[in-house]
Amino acid sequence: MTITTGTPAPAAVRPYESYVYAYPHKTAYRPLADRPALRSLWAAEPKDALSLYLHLPFCEVRCGFCNLFTRIGAPEGLTTRYLDGLDRQALAVREALGDDEPVRFAAAAFGGGTPTFLTAAELERLCDLAEKRMGADLSAVPLSVETSPSTATADRLAVLADRGTTRISIGVQSFVDEEARAAVRPQRRADVEAALGRIRDARIPVLNIDLIYGIDGQTERSWLTSLDAALAWRPEELYLYPLYVRPLTGLHRLGPVVAGPEAEAREQTAWDEQRLRLYAVGRDHLLARGYEQVSMRMFRRSDAPREQEGPSDHACQTDGMIGLGCGARSYTSALHYSFDYAVEMREIRSIIDDFTATEDFSRAEVGRYVDADEARRRHLLQSLLQAAGLPVAEYRARFGTDPGADFPAELAGFAARGWLDTSAPDGLLRLSPSGLAHSDALGPALFSPGVRAAMAAYERK
């Protein structure tokens, strides 16, 4: 597909506007006045290849950069009450799916938070809930689980391996102790290495290691130190994340180290340049060592077992997602729904307490309806942010239109910036290396005016 533009190259943009891990973002969700019944929402949806996501909103610590829906620790009995709530929710959702046609789950994931915050016995219960309540066969589908260095214990990993986990993802962020402290992530490299050893001993087929670049004081040399330390474990996957300092997080509360708008702008520009530089160093380092780039963040070892992969970047937001837990999203073709969203710890605790006290999970409470335009935007965004790109025929078969006709201004703007691959085969819309590097500017450029307005009006809490 050829996109042309007769306009001059536009002015430079900030490369790190927002990580688009879901569209529309939860900050565009609102309480649903009609509180639709789940049974009616799922009645006409395909149910032969659903994805199942279970959310555990607990962590032993909260990193300085984290804005995920999670709380630190759990008072006595809270994890039990939370699992009880998950059980009630699972019963309601499975009943809503009905038995008029076969219900089959094609993939499953446990995320958070940190699912391995749970004890080994609680993880057994979590797996039982997925299988006995929802009907997912965890031993027959890809199952991805997130963990942390301090909670990746041998007994927990043994449960996960026995119950069919095919992929485990561990947030390391940095193997350099000083950088971990700068990111407000208390850990020691020796403990990280010990956890990785236990994961490999558990023989879970796919290991993913998360690393972060752009940490205060990080250099190209220290970044390569972390990359090489990770590569020593031959992980099947690596995710390289740029650091963000988001509102209400620990790093944001520390405030800027400079005063005045001009000084802040200069610091921001320098930080953007540092992250772009470190991204390129990391990308080139992995490509030279047998990894292929799947998206801006995701790299996969070329000889990794494909049949046991977890979901690719952005695949967590495909239609047909069942999310259980107070931080999980569910996706039908017409509605994305969840529970209330917060970042501030007091608000998160309140939402979790409300979830554990809920008896009736038969209706959607908070969400956003997805019309035809939003569905097109979402499909384009999901596909374009993957290194493989978007086959235009696939888009045309789904929507009956052409992406160039649906989004002429956006695609022309990307072309003018050099973000589209002009060497891509006919019929393939694909990002250039520069486009992939600027994914966090490109993704938000595809947001609809309505979603932008809703996100801007969201009151942070």
Tab-separated table of C-alpha atoms in Angstrom:
chain	number	residue	atom	x	y	z
A	1	MET	CA	0.000	0.000	0.000
A	2	THR	CA	1.361	3.416	-0.933
A	3	ILE	CA	0.675	6.502	1.159
A	4	THR	CA	1.658	9.808	-0.366
A	5	THR	CA	1.814	13.279	1.062
A	6	GLY	CA	2.386	16.590	-0.630
A	7	THR	CA	2.874	18.499	2.593
A	8	PRO	CA	6.244	19.426	4.080
A	9	ALA	CA	7.630	17.213	6.804
A	10	PRO	CA	5.821	18.142	10.028
A	11	ALA	CA	7.531	19.479	13.112
A	12	ALA	CA	9.163	17.045	15.496
A	13	VAL	CA	6.948	15.330	18.056
A	14	ARG	CA	7.692	13.892	21.449
A	15	PRO	CA	8.561	10.223	20.907
A	16	TYR	CA	7.182	9.117	24.273
A	17	GLU	CA	3.650	10.454	24.531
A	18	SER	CA	1.890	7.320	25.787
A	19	TYR	CA	2.272	3.551	25.789
A	20	VAL	CA	-0.865	2.269	24.045
A	21	TYR	CA	-1.383	-1.097	25.705
A	22	ALA	CA	-5.172	-0.915	25.367
A	23	TYR	CA	-7.543	1.136	23.243
A	24	PRO	CA	-9.673	2.804	24.367
A	25	HIS	CA	-7.728	3.304	27.605
A	26	LYS	CA	-9.513	2.824	30.926
A	27	THR	CA	-9.435	6.570	31.523
A	28	ALA	CA	-12.005	6.801	28.704
A	29	TYR	CA	-14.336	4.378	30.511
A	30	ARG	CA	-17.316	5.698	32.441
A	31	PRO	CA	-20.067	4.195	34.621
A	32	LEU	CA	-22.607	2.505	32.346
A	33	ALA	CA	-26.049	3.977	32.949
A	34	ASP	CA	-27.807	0.932	31.498
A	35	ARG	CA	-25.693	-1.614	33.440
A	36	PRO	CA	-26.162	-4.201	30.682
A	37	ALA	CA	-26.530	-7.843	31.657
A	38	LEU	CA	-23.514	-9.958	30.737
A	39	ARG	CA	-25.815	-12.590	29.256
A	40	SER	CA	-27.103	-10.110	26.667
A	41	LEU	CA	-23.626	-8.738	25.967
A	42	TRP	CA	-22.209	-12.159	25.162
A	43	ALA	CA	-25.300	-13.694	23.512
A	44	ALA	CA	-24.226	-13.042	19.917
A	45	GLU	CA	-20.460	-13.139	20.448
A	46	PRO	CA	-18.299	-16.008	19.105
A	47	LYS	CA	-17.282	-18.247	22.007
A	48	ASP	CA	-15.094	-20.845	20.339
A	49	ALA	CA	-11.729	-19.103	20.907
A	50	LEU	CA	-12.019	-16.887	23.973
A	51	SER	CA	-9.098	-15.529	25.963
A	52	LEU	CA	-9.167	-15.667	29.761
A	53	TYR	CA	-7.355	-13.146	31.964
A	54	LEU	CA	-7.291	-13.283	35.766
A	55	HIS	CA	-6.080	-10.169	37.582
A	56	LEU	CA	-4.422	-10.256	41.014
A	57	PRO	CA	-3.993	-6.704	42.404
A	58	PHE	CA	-1.255	-7.427	44.946
A	59	CYS	CA	2.475	-6.683	45.056
A	60	GLU	CA	5.083	-6.945	47.788
A	61	VAL	CA	6.321	-3.444	46.889
A	62	ARG	CA	5.261	-0.775	44.421
A	63	CYS	CA	7.960	0.377	42.038
A	64	GLY	CA	8.462	4.097	41.543
A	65	PHE	CA	7.344	3.998	37.902
A	66	CYS	CA	4.281	1.774	38.417
A	67	ASN	CA	0.778	3.062	37.717
A	68	LEU	CA	-0.837	-0.362	37.508
A	69	PHE	CA	-3.923	-1.236	39.503
A	70	THR	CA	-2.259	-2.926	42.471
A	71	ARG	CA	-1.816	-2.493	46.215
A	72	ILE	CA	1.159	-3.137	48.491
A	73	GLY	CA	0.698	-6.206	50.635
A	74	ALA	CA	-2.558	-7.692	51.880
A	75	PRO	CA	-3.998	-7.665	55.403
A	76	GLU	CA	-4.846	-11.002	56.974
A	77	GLY	CA	-7.548	-12.750	54.982
A	78	LEU	CA	-7.704	-10.299	52.071
A	79	THR	CA	-6.308	-12.676	49.452
A	80	THR	CA	-8.841	-15.301	50.549
A	81	ARG	CA	-11.683	-12.798	50.291
A	82	TYR	CA	-10.404	-11.707	46.893
A	83	LEU	CA	-10.308	-15.288	45.601
A	84	ASP	CA	-13.825	-15.763	46.988
A	85	GLY	CA	-14.887	-12.721	44.950
A	86	LEU	CA	-13.178	-14.125	41.857
A	87	ASP	CA	-15.062	-17.368	42.407
A	88	ARG	CA	-18.420	-15.577	42.527
A	89	GLN	CA	-17.518	-13.524	39.471
A	90	ALA	CA	-16.421	-16.606	37.526
A	91	LEU	CA	-19.703	-18.381	38.310
A	92	ALA	CA	-21.688	-15.348	37.097
A	93	VAL	CA	-19.641	-14.950	33.917
A	94	ARG	CA	-19.745	-18.627	33.015
A	95	GLU	CA	-23.513	-18.639	33.518
A	96	ALA	CA	-23.785	-15.561	31.293
A	97	LEU	CA	-21.851	-17.310	28.518
A	98	GLY	CA	-24.535	-19.982	28.475
A	99	ASP	CA	-24.500	-23.490	27.066
A	100	ASP	CA	-26.337	-22.963	23.792
A	101	GLU	CA	-23.047	-23.334	21.940
A	102	PRO	CA	-19.625	-24.694	22.927
A	103	VAL	CA	-17.523	-22.349	25.054
A	104	ARG	CA	-13.800	-22.795	24.495
A	105	PHE	CA	-10.792	-20.856	25.775
A	106	ALA	CA	-7.813	-20.648	23.436
A	107	ALA	CA	-5.410	-18.804	25.771
A	108	ALA	CA	-5.110	-17.811	29.421
A	109	ALA	CA	-3.025	-15.408	31.473
A	110	PHE	CA	-2.591	-14.433	35.116
A	111	GLY	CA	-1.453	-10.851	35.624
A	112	GLY	CA	-1.529	-8.020	38.059
A	113	GLY	CA	-0.051	-6.840	40.238
A	114	THR	CA	1.950	-9.963	40.876
A	115	PRO	CA	0.022	-13.245	40.705
A	116	THR	CA	2.838	-15.045	42.528
A	117	PHE	CA	2.156	-12.819	45.532
A	118	LEU	CA	-0.316	-15.628	46.248
A	119	THR	CA	0.933	-18.665	48.142
A	120	ALA	CA	1.389	-21.995	46.356
A	121	ALA	CA	-1.933	-23.224	47.768
A	122	GLU	CA	-3.684	-20.036	46.615
A	123	LEU	CA	-2.214	-20.461	43.135
A	124	GLU	CA	-3.674	-23.962	43.065
A	125	ARG	CA	-7.047	-22.456	43.897
A	126	LEU	CA	-6.600	-19.826	41.165
A	127	CYS	CA	-5.918	-22.541	38.586
A	128	ASP	CA	-8.904	-24.553	39.830
A	129	LEU	CA	-11.067	-21.471	39.415
A	130	ALA	CA	-9.948	-21.050	35.800
A	131	GLU	CA	-10.538	-24.713	35.021
A	132	LYS	CA	-13.477	-25.826	37.156
A	133	ARG	CA	-15.479	-22.611	37.145
A	134	MET	CA	-14.665	-21.222	33.682
A	135	GLY	CA	-13.900	-24.465	31.852
A	136	ALA	CA	-10.452	-23.502	30.576
A	137	ASP	CA	-8.076	-26.425	30.017
A	138	LEU	CA	-4.832	-24.870	31.261
A	139	SER	CA	-2.788	-27.886	30.224
A	140	ALA	CA	-3.919	-27.582	26.611
A	141	VAL	CA	-3.643	-23.830	25.888
A	142	PRO	CA	-0.878	-21.230	26.234
A	143	LEU	CA	-0.827	-19.960	29.835
A	144	SER	CA	1.224	-16.868	30.672
A	145	VAL	CA	1.942	-15.796	34.262
A	146	GLU	CA	3.697	-12.703	35.622
A	147	THR	CA	6.106	-12.910	38.544
A	148	SER	CA	8.759	-10.928	40.415
A	149	PRO	CA	12.202	-11.840	41.761
A	150	SER	CA	11.089	-12.059	45.400
A	151	THR	CA	7.922	-14.095	44.731
A	152	ALA	CA	9.331	-16.554	42.184
A	153	THR	CA	9.818	-19.226	44.828
A	154	ALA	CA	10.343	-22.897	44.064
A	155	ASP	CA	6.986	-24.016	45.507
A	156	ARG	CA	4.998	-21.418	43.578
A	157	LEU	CA	6.842	-22.165	40.335
A	158	ALA	CA	6.247	-25.894	40.821
A	159	VAL	CA	2.492	-25.289	41.007
A	160	LEU	CA	2.556	-23.153	37.865
A	161	ALA	CA	4.641	-25.699	35.945
A	162	ASP	CA	2.413	-28.587	37.048
A	163	ARG	CA	-0.736	-26.727	36.018
A	164	GLY	CA	0.479	-26.087	32.478
A	165	THR	CA	2.157	-22.676	32.471
A	166	THR	CA	3.909	-22.229	29.131
A	167	ARG	CA	5.286	-18.716	29.650
A	168	ILE	CA	6.491	-16.828	32.688
A	169	SER	CA	7.322	-13.132	32.608
A	170	ILE	CA	9.554	-11.600	35.258
A	171	GLY	CA	9.988	-7.897	35.801
A	172	VAL	CA	13.693	-7.318	36.362
A	173	GLN	CA	13.952	-3.779	34.880
A	174	SER	CA	17.690	-3.521	35.610
A	175	PHE	CA	20.488	-5.847	36.686
A	176	VAL	CA	22.390	-2.811	38.015
A	177	ASP	CA	21.551	-2.331	41.677
A	178	GLU	CA	22.034	1.435	41.582
A	179	GLU	CA	19.597	1.757	38.675
A	180	ALA	CA	17.024	-0.391	40.457
A	181	ARG	CA	17.225	1.934	43.432
A	182	ALA	CA	16.901	4.983	41.159
A	183	ALA	CA	13.661	3.476	39.798
A	184	VAL	CA	12.479	2.975	43.383
A	185	ARG	CA	12.633	-0.783	42.960
A	186	PRO	CA	14.390	-2.374	45.945
A	187	GLN	CA	16.205	-5.480	44.731
A	188	ARG	CA	19.678	-6.954	44.453
A	189	ARG	CA	21.131	-8.526	41.342
A	190	ALA	CA	22.034	-11.658	43.308
A	191	ASP	CA	18.368	-12.168	44.203
A	192	VAL	CA	17.305	-11.600	40.599
A	193	GLU	CA	19.794	-14.173	39.326
A	194	ALA	CA	18.632	-16.679	41.955
A	195	ALA	CA	15.021	-16.206	40.861
A	196	LEU	CA	15.947	-16.732	37.221
A	197	GLY	CA	17.730	-19.925	38.196
A	198	ARG	CA	14.597	-21.202	39.925
A	199	ILE	CA	12.479	-20.332	36.871
A	200	ARG	CA	14.790	-22.241	34.555
A	201	ASP	CA	14.819	-25.183	36.997
A	202	ALA	CA	11.011	-25.268	36.795
A	203	ARG	CA	11.332	-25.939	33.032
A	204	ILE	CA	8.570	-23.574	31.979
A	205	PRO	CA	9.075	-23.388	28.194
A	206	VAL	CA	9.089	-19.618	27.620
A	207	LEU	CA	10.885	-17.109	29.828
A	208	ASN	CA	10.307	-13.397	29.279
A	209	ILE	CA	12.454	-10.775	30.993
A	210	ASP	CA	11.291	-7.150	31.245
A	211	LEU	CA	13.953	-4.432	31.185
A	212	ILE	CA	13.608	-0.628	31.377
A	213	TYR	CA	15.709	2.048	29.707
A	214	GLY	CA	15.816	5.738	30.538
A	215	ILE	CA	16.491	5.339	34.267
A	216	ASP	CA	18.270	8.232	35.929
A	217	GLY	CA	22.026	7.674	35.691
A	218	GLN	CA	21.732	4.891	33.111
A	219	THR	CA	24.379	4.897	30.378
A	220	GLU	CA	24.844	2.885	27.212
A	221	ARG	CA	27.415	0.794	29.039
A	222	SER	CA	25.164	0.048	32.016
A	223	TRP	CA	22.251	-0.664	29.650
A	224	LEU	CA	24.396	-3.212	27.820
A	225	THR	CA	25.328	-4.697	31.190
A	226	SER	CA	21.644	-5.397	31.888
A	227	LEU	CA	21.030	-6.691	28.370
A	228	ASP	CA	23.961	-9.083	28.535
A	229	ALA	CA	22.980	-10.253	32.012
A	230	ALA	CA	19.529	-11.069	30.673
A	231	LEU	CA	20.916	-12.741	27.536
A	232	ALA	CA	23.013	-15.044	29.707
A	233	TRP	CA	19.752	-16.824	30.588
A	234	ARG	CA	18.813	-17.168	26.889
A	235	PRO	CA	15.259	-15.906	27.436
A	236	GLU	CA	12.823	-16.807	24.707
A	237	GLU	CA	11.437	-13.267	24.926
A	238	LEU	CA	12.613	-9.863	26.070
A	239	TYR	CA	10.518	-6.723	26.535
A	240	LEU	CA	12.378	-3.416	26.499
A	241	TYR	CA	10.280	-0.646	28.069
A	242	PRO	CA	11.036	3.069	28.054
A	243	LEU	CA	10.697	4.578	31.504
A	244	TYR	CA	7.665	6.793	32.028
A	245	VAL	CA	7.019	9.038	35.022
A	246	ARG	CA	3.234	9.038	35.316
A	247	PRO	CA	0.981	11.043	37.643
A	248	LEU	CA	0.449	9.679	41.161
A	249	THR	CA	3.424	7.302	40.937
A	250	GLY	CA	6.380	7.292	43.307
A	251	LEU	CA	8.750	8.878	40.801
A	252	HIS	CA	6.197	11.563	39.973
A	253	ARG	CA	5.863	12.467	43.651
A	254	LEU	CA	9.610	13.033	43.818
A	255	GLY	CA	9.076	15.912	41.374
A	256	PRO	CA	11.408	17.374	38.728
A	257	VAL	CA	15.001	18.037	39.637
A	258	VAL	CA	14.970	21.386	37.838
A	259	ALA	CA	12.762	24.433	38.222
A	260	GLY	CA	11.106	26.540	35.552
A	261	PRO	CA	9.352	25.599	32.305
A	262	GLU	CA	12.359	26.232	30.049
A	263	ALA	CA	14.645	24.089	32.193
A	264	GLU	CA	12.009	21.352	32.382
A	265	ALA	CA	11.597	21.429	28.589
A	266	ARG	CA	15.344	21.064	28.093
A	267	GLU	CA	15.453	18.200	30.575
A	268	GLN	CA	12.533	16.501	28.839
A	269	THR	CA	14.208	16.822	25.438
A	270	ALA	CA	17.449	15.393	26.813
A	271	TRP	CA	15.542	12.492	28.384
A	272	ASP	CA	13.709	11.777	25.125
A	273	GLU	CA	17.022	11.721	23.291
A	274	GLN	CA	18.520	9.409	25.918
A	275	ARG	CA	15.620	6.952	25.632
A	276	LEU	CA	15.704	6.958	21.828
A	277	ARG	CA	19.439	6.334	21.918
A	278	LEU	CA	19.157	3.493	24.435
A	279	TYR	CA	16.255	1.976	22.519
A	280	ALA	CA	18.402	1.822	19.373
A	281	VAL	CA	21.322	0.329	21.324
A	282	GLY	CA	19.062	-2.344	22.812
A	283	ARG	CA	17.314	-3.122	19.541
A	284	ASP	CA	20.549	-3.499	17.593
A	285	HIS	CA	22.139	-5.552	20.374
A	286	LEU	CA	19.293	-8.067	20.372
A	287	LEU	CA	18.953	-8.245	16.585
A	288	ALA	CA	22.652	-9.055	16.365
A	289	ARG	CA	22.225	-11.892	18.855
A	290	GLY	CA	19.507	-13.932	17.235
A	291	TYR	CA	16.372	-12.091	18.307
A	292	GLU	CA	13.634	-10.796	16.023
A	293	GLN	CA	11.646	-7.651	16.689
A	294	VAL	CA	7.909	-8.204	17.153
A	295	SER	CA	7.013	-4.655	18.199
A	296	MET	CA	8.747	-1.613	19.626
A	297	ARG	CA	8.936	-3.392	22.991
A	298	MET	CA	8.879	-7.102	22.234
A	299	PHE	CA	11.798	-9.202	20.987
A	300	ARG	CA	11.642	-12.971	20.484
A	301	ARG	CA	14.513	-15.422	20.165
A	302	SER	CA	14.430	-16.725	16.631
A	303	ASP	CA	14.486	-20.386	17.691
A	304	ALA	CA	11.916	-20.002	20.498
A	305	PRO	CA	9.056	-22.558	20.567
A	306	ARG	CA	6.175	-20.799	18.798
A	307	GLU	CA	3.472	-23.251	19.842
A	308	GLN	CA	3.934	-22.285	23.495
A	309	GLU	CA	4.075	-18.518	23.138
A	310	GLY	CA	1.998	-16.243	25.213
A	311	PRO	CA	-0.024	-13.466	23.591
A	312	SER	CA	1.931	-11.019	21.466
A	313	ASP	CA	2.062	-7.338	22.307
A	314	HIS	CA	-1.455	-5.842	22.055
A	315	ALA	CA	-3.068	-9.277	21.640
A	316	CYS	CA	-4.495	-8.869	25.144
A	317	GLN	CA	-7.104	-6.511	23.732
A	318	THR	CA	-8.616	-8.672	21.023
A	319	ASP	CA	-12.368	-9.200	20.976
A	320	GLY	CA	-13.490	-12.214	22.977
A	321	MET	CA	-11.531	-11.459	26.148
A	322	ILE	CA	-12.973	-12.509	29.492
A	323	GLY	CA	-11.337	-10.607	32.337
A	324	LEU	CA	-11.860	-11.661	35.953
A	325	GLY	CA	-10.784	-9.494	38.872
A	326	CYS	CA	-11.252	-5.852	39.743
A	327	GLY	CA	-8.429	-4.631	37.477
A	328	ALA	CA	-9.273	-6.797	34.456
A	329	ARG	CA	-10.901	-5.664	31.243
A	330	SER	CA	-13.353	-7.696	29.182
A	331	TYR	CA	-13.892	-7.126	25.459
A	332	THR	CA	-16.901	-7.861	23.325
A	333	SER	CA	-17.220	-6.528	19.798
A	334	ALA	CA	-19.472	-3.702	21.017
A	335	LEU	CA	-18.412	-2.970	24.604
A	336	HIS	CA	-15.208	-2.874	26.618
A	337	TYR	CA	-15.931	-3.092	30.330
A	338	SER	CA	-14.231	-3.428	33.671
A	339	PHE	CA	-14.487	-1.982	37.174
A	340	ASP	CA	-13.488	1.439	38.431
A	341	TYR	CA	-9.877	2.499	37.829
A	342	ALA	CA	-7.411	4.268	40.106
A	343	VAL	CA	-3.686	4.721	40.683
A	344	GLU	CA	-3.629	6.286	44.157
A	345	MET	CA	-3.265	3.604	46.834
A	346	ARG	CA	-6.200	4.659	49.013
A	347	GLU	CA	-8.564	4.542	46.031
A	348	ILE	CA	-7.243	1.159	44.903
A	349	ARG	CA	-7.797	-0.312	48.359
A	350	SER	CA	-11.367	0.952	48.338
A	351	ILE	CA	-12.088	-0.587	44.920
A	352	ILE	CA	-10.615	-3.931	46.009
A	353	ASP	CA	-12.710	-3.883	49.172
A	354	ASP	CA	-15.829	-3.174	47.094
A	355	PHE	CA	-14.955	-6.065	44.787
A	356	THR	CA	-14.564	-8.533	47.661
A	357	ALA	CA	-17.961	-7.462	49.047
A	358	THR	CA	-19.798	-7.776	45.723
A	359	GLU	CA	-22.317	-10.588	45.466
A	360	ASP	CA	-23.862	-9.885	42.053
A	361	PHE	CA	-21.427	-9.883	39.120
A	362	SER	CA	-24.057	-10.381	36.432
A	363	ARG	CA	-23.877	-6.867	34.951
A	364	ALA	CA	-21.229	-4.616	33.410
A	365	GLU	CA	-20.703	-1.547	35.578
A	366	VAL	CA	-17.976	0.596	33.952
A	367	GLY	CA	-16.889	0.663	30.322
A	368	ARG	CA	-17.066	2.201	26.877
A	369	TYR	CA	-19.095	1.215	23.846
A	370	VAL	CA	-17.118	0.664	20.633
A	371	ASP	CA	-18.693	1.891	17.396
A	372	ALA	CA	-17.596	1.120	13.829
A	373	ASP	CA	-15.087	3.984	13.699
A	374	GLU	CA	-13.472	2.949	16.980
A	375	ALA	CA	-13.288	-0.655	15.802
A	376	ARG	CA	-11.416	0.463	12.679
A	377	ARG	CA	-9.047	2.626	14.712
A	378	ARG	CA	-8.388	-0.185	17.132
A	379	HIS	CA	-7.683	-2.703	14.389
A	380	LEU	CA	-5.332	-0.317	12.586
A	381	LEU	CA	-3.565	0.593	15.806
A	382	GLN	CA	-3.184	-3.006	16.977
A	383	SER	CA	-1.835	-4.148	13.620
A	384	LEU	CA	0.335	-1.187	12.689
A	385	LEU	CA	2.235	-1.243	15.996
A	386	GLN	CA	3.420	-4.756	15.207
A	387	ALA	CA	6.642	-5.066	13.216
A	388	ALA	CA	4.904	-7.405	10.759
A	389	GLY	CA	2.467	-4.656	9.794
A	390	LEU	CA	-1.106	-4.712	8.487
A	391	PRO	CA	-2.143	-6.672	5.382
A	392	VAL	CA	-4.567	-4.269	3.746
A	393	ALA	CA	-6.637	-7.163	2.382
A	394	GLU	CA	-7.245	-8.328	5.961
A	395	TYR	CA	-8.530	-4.903	6.937
A	396	ARG	CA	-10.658	-4.702	3.795
A	397	ALA	CA	-12.159	-8.142	4.429
A	398	ARG	CA	-13.197	-7.160	7.943
A	399	PHE	CA	-14.487	-3.640	7.325
A	400	GLY	CA	-15.160	-3.431	3.580
A	401	THR	CA	-13.050	-0.292	3.323
A	402	ASP	CA	-9.408	0.698	2.903
A	403	PRO	CA	-7.317	2.115	5.771
A	404	GLY	CA	-5.961	4.799	3.451
A	405	ALA	CA	-9.510	5.976	2.765
A	406	ASP	CA	-10.593	5.712	6.399
A	407	PHE	CA	-7.567	7.501	7.893
A	408	PRO	CA	-5.993	9.587	5.105
A	409	ALA	CA	-4.738	12.436	7.309
A	410	GLU	CA	-3.195	10.198	9.947
A	411	LEU	CA	-1.423	7.928	7.463
A	412	ALA	CA	-0.224	10.866	5.373
A	413	GLY	CA	1.214	12.406	8.529
A	414	PHE	CA	3.036	9.164	9.352
A	415	ALA	CA	4.405	9.005	5.814
A	416	ALA	CA	5.597	12.618	5.994
A	417	ARG	CA	7.538	11.803	9.154
A	418	GLY	CA	9.160	8.774	7.539
A	419	TRP	CA	7.339	6.381	9.844
A	420	LEU	CA	5.986	4.124	7.089
A	421	ASP	CA	8.126	1.546	5.310
A	422	THR	CA	8.240	2.550	1.653
A	423	SER	CA	9.937	-0.762	0.779
A	424	ALA	CA	7.059	-2.884	2.124
A	425	PRO	CA	5.430	-5.212	-0.438
A	426	ASP	CA	2.269	-4.027	-2.160
A	427	GLY	CA	-0.721	-4.555	0.074
A	428	LEU	CA	1.222	-4.333	3.326
A	429	LEU	CA	1.121	-1.292	5.579
A	430	ARG	CA	4.204	-1.495	7.762
A	431	LEU	CA	6.225	0.829	9.975
A	432	SER	CA	9.789	1.793	9.165
A	433	PRO	CA	12.468	1.397	11.862
A	434	SER	CA	11.883	5.058	12.718
A	435	GLY	CA	8.145	4.423	12.909
A	436	LEU	CA	8.612	1.523	15.297
A	437	ALA	CA	10.889	3.685	17.442
A	438	HIS	CA	8.129	6.304	17.595
A	439	SER	CA	5.299	3.869	18.371
A	440	ASP	CA	4.421	5.791	21.530
A	441	ALA	CA	3.744	8.905	19.457
A	442	LEU	CA	2.134	7.093	16.541
A	443	GLY	CA	-0.354	5.113	18.623
A	444	PRO	CA	-1.926	8.142	20.370
A	445	ALA	CA	-2.225	9.905	16.997
A	446	LEU	CA	-4.881	7.324	16.077
A	447	PHE	CA	-7.106	8.072	19.076
A	448	SER	CA	-10.543	9.360	18.134
A	449	PRO	CA	-11.670	12.851	19.226
A	450	GLY	CA	-14.235	11.261	21.524
A	451	VAL	CA	-11.693	9.085	23.291
A	452	ARG	CA	-9.278	12.007	23.594
A	453	ALA	CA	-11.996	14.136	25.176
A	454	ALA	CA	-12.986	11.398	27.627
A	455	MET	CA	-9.366	10.793	28.642
A	456	ALA	CA	-8.775	14.521	29.119
A	457	ALA	CA	-11.879	14.822	31.288
A	458	TYR	CA	-10.933	11.878	33.500
A	459	GLU	CA	-10.306	12.891	37.103
A	460	ARG	CA	-7.206	11.111	38.325
A	461	LYS	CA	-7.511	9.270	41.589
